[in-house]
mmCIF file of C-alpha atoms in Angstrom:
data_model
loop_
_atom_site.group_PDB
_atom_site.id
_atom_site.type_symbol
_atom_site.label_atom_id
_atom_site.label_comp_id
_atom_site.label_asym_id
_atom_site.label_seq_id
_atom_site.Cartn_x
_atom_site.Cartn_y
_atom_site.Cartn_z
ATOM 1 C CA UNK A 1 22.353 -30.593 -19.633
ATOM 2 C CA UNK A 2 21.914 -28.248 -16.412
ATOM 3 C CA UNK A 3 23.460 -30.220 -13.290
ATOM 4 C CA UNK A 4 20.271 -28.852 -11.429
ATOM 5 C CA UNK A 5 17.936 -31.640 -12.626
ATOM 6 C CA UNK A 6 21.014 -34.315 -12.641
ATOM 7 C CA UNK A 7 19.977 -38.015 -11.593
ATOM 8 C CA UNK A 8 21.805 -38.778 -8.091
ATOM 9 C CA UNK A 9 25.828 -39.822 -8.356
ATOM 10 C CA UNK A 10 25.498 -42.801 -6.335
ATOM 11 C CA UNK A 11 23.592 -45.848 -6.017
ATOM 12 C CA UNK A 12 21.292 -46.038 -3.003
ATOM 13 C CA UNK A 13 21.072 -48.716 -0.494
ATOM 14 C CA UNK A 14 18.470 -51.221 -1.567
ATOM 15 C CA UNK A 15 16.116 -50.100 1.261
ATOM 16 C CA UNK A 16 16.042 -46.562 0.384
ATOM 17 C CA UNK A 17 15.412 -47.401 -3.721
ATOM 18 C CA UNK A 18 11.672 -46.894 -3.003
ATOM 19 C CA UNK A 19 12.082 -43.323 -1.918
ATOM 20 C CA UNK A 20 14.594 -42.538 -4.839
ATOM 21 C CA UNK A 21 12.323 -39.878 -6.404
ATOM 22 C CA UNK A 22 11.875 -38.032 -3.003
ATOM 23 C CA UNK A 23 15.627 -37.965 -2.110
ATOM 24 C CA UNK A 24 16.227 -36.474 -5.970
ATOM 25 C CA UNK A 25 13.671 -33.829 -4.977
ATOM 26 C CA UNK A 26 15.452 -32.785 -2.013
ATOM 27 C CA UNK A 27 18.837 -33.163 -3.837
ATOM 28 C CA UNK A 28 17.198 -30.541 -6.476
ATOM 29 C CA UNK A 29 16.008 -28.003 -3.772
ATOM 30 C CA UNK A 30 19.880 -28.173 -2.299
ATOM 31 C CA UNK A 31 20.993 -27.232 -5.409
ATOM 32 C CA UNK A 32 18.382 -24.376 -5.864
ATOM 33 C CA UNK A 33 19.351 -23.256 -2.147
ATOM 34 C CA UNK A 34 23.253 -23.355 -2.832
ATOM 35 C CA UNK A 35 22.809 -21.411 -6.379
ATOM 36 C CA UNK A 36 20.349 -18.769 -4.573
ATOM 37 C CA UNK A 37 22.905 -18.251 -1.762
ATOM 38 C CA UNK A 38 26.400 -18.649 -3.446
ATOM 39 C CA UNK A 39 25.902 -18.779 -7.114
ATOM 40 C CA UNK A 40 26.445 -21.181 -10.090
ATOM 41 C CA UNK A 41 28.816 -23.464 -10.189
ATOM 42 C CA UNK A 42 29.890 -23.497 -6.276
ATOM 43 C CA UNK A 43 30.944 -26.778 -5.238
ATOM 44 C CA UNK A 44 29.161 -28.225 -2.302
ATOM 45 C CA UNK A 45 28.813 -31.667 -0.681
ATOM 46 C CA UNK A 46 25.393 -33.474 0.637
ATOM 47 C CA UNK A 47 24.793 -36.294 2.785
ATOM 48 C CA UNK A 48 21.855 -38.690 2.895
ATOM 49 C CA UNK A 49 21.043 -40.509 6.362
ATOM 50 C CA UNK A 50 19.405 -43.626 6.862
ATOM 51 C CA UNK A 51 15.677 -42.422 6.583
ATOM 52 C CA UNK A 52 16.374 -40.885 3.558
ATOM 53 C CA UNK A 53 16.981 -37.317 4.636
ATOM 54 C CA UNK A 54 19.543 -35.392 2.586
ATOM 55 C CA UNK A 55 21.605 -32.762 4.631
ATOM 56 C CA UNK A 56 24.042 -30.131 3.642
ATOM 57 C CA UNK A 57 27.641 -30.951 4.604
ATOM 58 C CA UNK A 58 29.737 -27.940 3.301
ATOM 59 C CA UNK A 59 29.408 -25.136 0.642
ATOM 60 C CA UNK A 60 32.686 -23.645 -1.054
ATOM 61 C CA UNK A 61 35.975 -25.650 -0.599
ATOM 62 C CA UNK A 62 36.301 -28.733 1.285
ATOM 63 C CA UNK A 63 37.549 -28.329 4.746
ATOM 64 C CA UNK A 64 40.409 -30.400 3.809
ATOM 65 C CA UNK A 65 41.216 -28.615 0.875
ATOM 66 C CA UNK A 66 41.147 -25.078 1.992
ATOM 67 C CA UNK A 67 44.411 -23.431 0.581
ATOM 68 C CA UNK A 68 46.527 -21.852 3.862
ATOM 69 C CA UNK A 69 49.895 -20.525 2.678
ATOM 70 C CA UNK A 70 52.544 -21.220 5.270
ATOM 71 C CA UNK A 71 54.001 -18.599 6.952
ATOM 72 C CA UNK A 72 57.631 -18.069 6.336
ATOM 73 C CA UNK A 73 60.023 -17.740 9.732
ATOM 74 C CA UNK A 74 62.796 -15.806 7.719
ATOM 75 C CA UNK A 75 60.542 -13.365 6.203
ATOM 76 C CA UNK A 76 61.558 -9.715 7.120
ATOM 77 C CA UNK A 77 58.630 -7.787 8.612
ATOM 78 C CA UNK A 78 59.339 -4.406 9.626
ATOM 79 C CA UNK A 79 58.481 -2.707 12.725
ATOM 80 C CA UNK A 80 55.986 -0.342 13.156
ATOM 81 C CA UNK A 81 58.789 2.288 14.219
ATOM 82 C CA UNK A 82 60.634 1.346 11.223
ATOM 83 C CA UNK A 83 57.841 2.076 8.923
ATOM 84 C CA UNK A 84 56.935 5.531 10.254
ATOM 85 C CA UNK A 85 60.404 6.256 10.625
ATOM 86 C CA UNK A 86 61.183 6.087 6.641
ATOM 87 C CA UNK A 87 58.033 7.333 5.950
ATOM 88 C CA UNK A 88 55.600 4.140 5.124
ATOM 89 C CA UNK A 89 52.956 5.265 8.214
ATOM 90 C CA UNK A 90 51.608 8.163 9.208
ATOM 91 C CA UNK A 91 52.694 8.990 12.734
ATOM 92 C CA UNK A 92 50.278 8.734 15.452
ATOM 93 C CA UNK A 93 51.210 12.211 16.916
ATOM 94 C CA UNK A 94 49.546 14.393 14.247
ATOM 95 C CA UNK A 95 51.495 17.666 15.093
ATOM 96 C CA UNK A 96 55.071 15.869 15.133
ATOM 97 C CA UNK A 97 57.476 17.010 12.522
ATOM 98 C CA UNK A 98 60.265 14.921 10.913
ATOM 99 C CA UNK A 99 61.968 18.071 10.189
ATOM 100 C CA UNK A 100 64.971 19.151 12.962
ATOM 101 C CA UNK A 101 65.049 22.562 11.867
ATOM 102 C CA UNK A 102 61.185 23.016 12.448
ATOM 103 C CA UNK A 103 61.297 21.019 15.741
ATOM 104 C CA UNK A 104 64.099 22.959 17.084
ATOM 105 C CA UNK A 105 61.941 26.297 16.143
ATOM 106 C CA UNK A 106 58.667 24.871 17.732
ATOM 107 C CA UNK A 107 60.594 23.490 20.903
ATOM 108 C CA UNK A 108 61.898 27.127 22.195
ATOM 109 C CA UNK A 109 59.628 30.406 22.311
ATOM 110 C CA UNK A 110 60.607 33.108 19.816
ATOM 111 C CA UNK A 111 61.477 35.729 22.486
ATOM 112 C CA UNK A 112 64.380 33.541 23.915
ATOM 113 C CA UNK A 113 67.393 33.447 22.064
ATOM 114 C CA UNK A 114 70.467 31.468 23.199
ATOM 115 C CA UNK A 115 73.702 33.027 22.288
ATOM 116 C CA UNK A 116 77.364 31.539 23.212
ATOM 117 C CA UNK A 117 78.765 33.279 25.925
ATOM 118 C CA UNK A 118 81.383 33.312 28.953
ATOM 119 C CA UNK A 119 80.759 31.468 32.174
ATOM 120 C CA UNK A 120 77.713 32.838 34.043
ATOM 121 C CA UNK A 121 78.559 35.497 36.674
ATOM 122 C CA UNK A 122 78.298 34.318 40.287
ATOM 123 C CA UNK A 123 75.444 34.549 42.306
ATOM 124 C CA UNK A 124 75.094 37.333 44.776
ATOM 125 C CA UNK A 125 75.360 36.215 48.595
#
């Protein structure tokens, strides 16, 4: 049997018994709404007030049963700098190179060559 047209699950108070059909009709309307919005088989909860009006309280997981994984205080989380250094993330500077030979070649212009020589001559006075 389809749960769309299922009877009311809980007994109604005596003063709402004459309105049982209208309360059931509201429940069918809420079931149709939940199926249209979330799909079939999604849990939801309704509440009936003293006047016989049916309200939707929640759809999906109940608020007290929402699965929350506790955060492990001892878990290792590498920093962003570490992840960039090992190559897990791209650098924030797209022109930056990790190759030290290429970096040194880019820092000095091609016309200047440094050679090992003796001390500099004294300045002219």
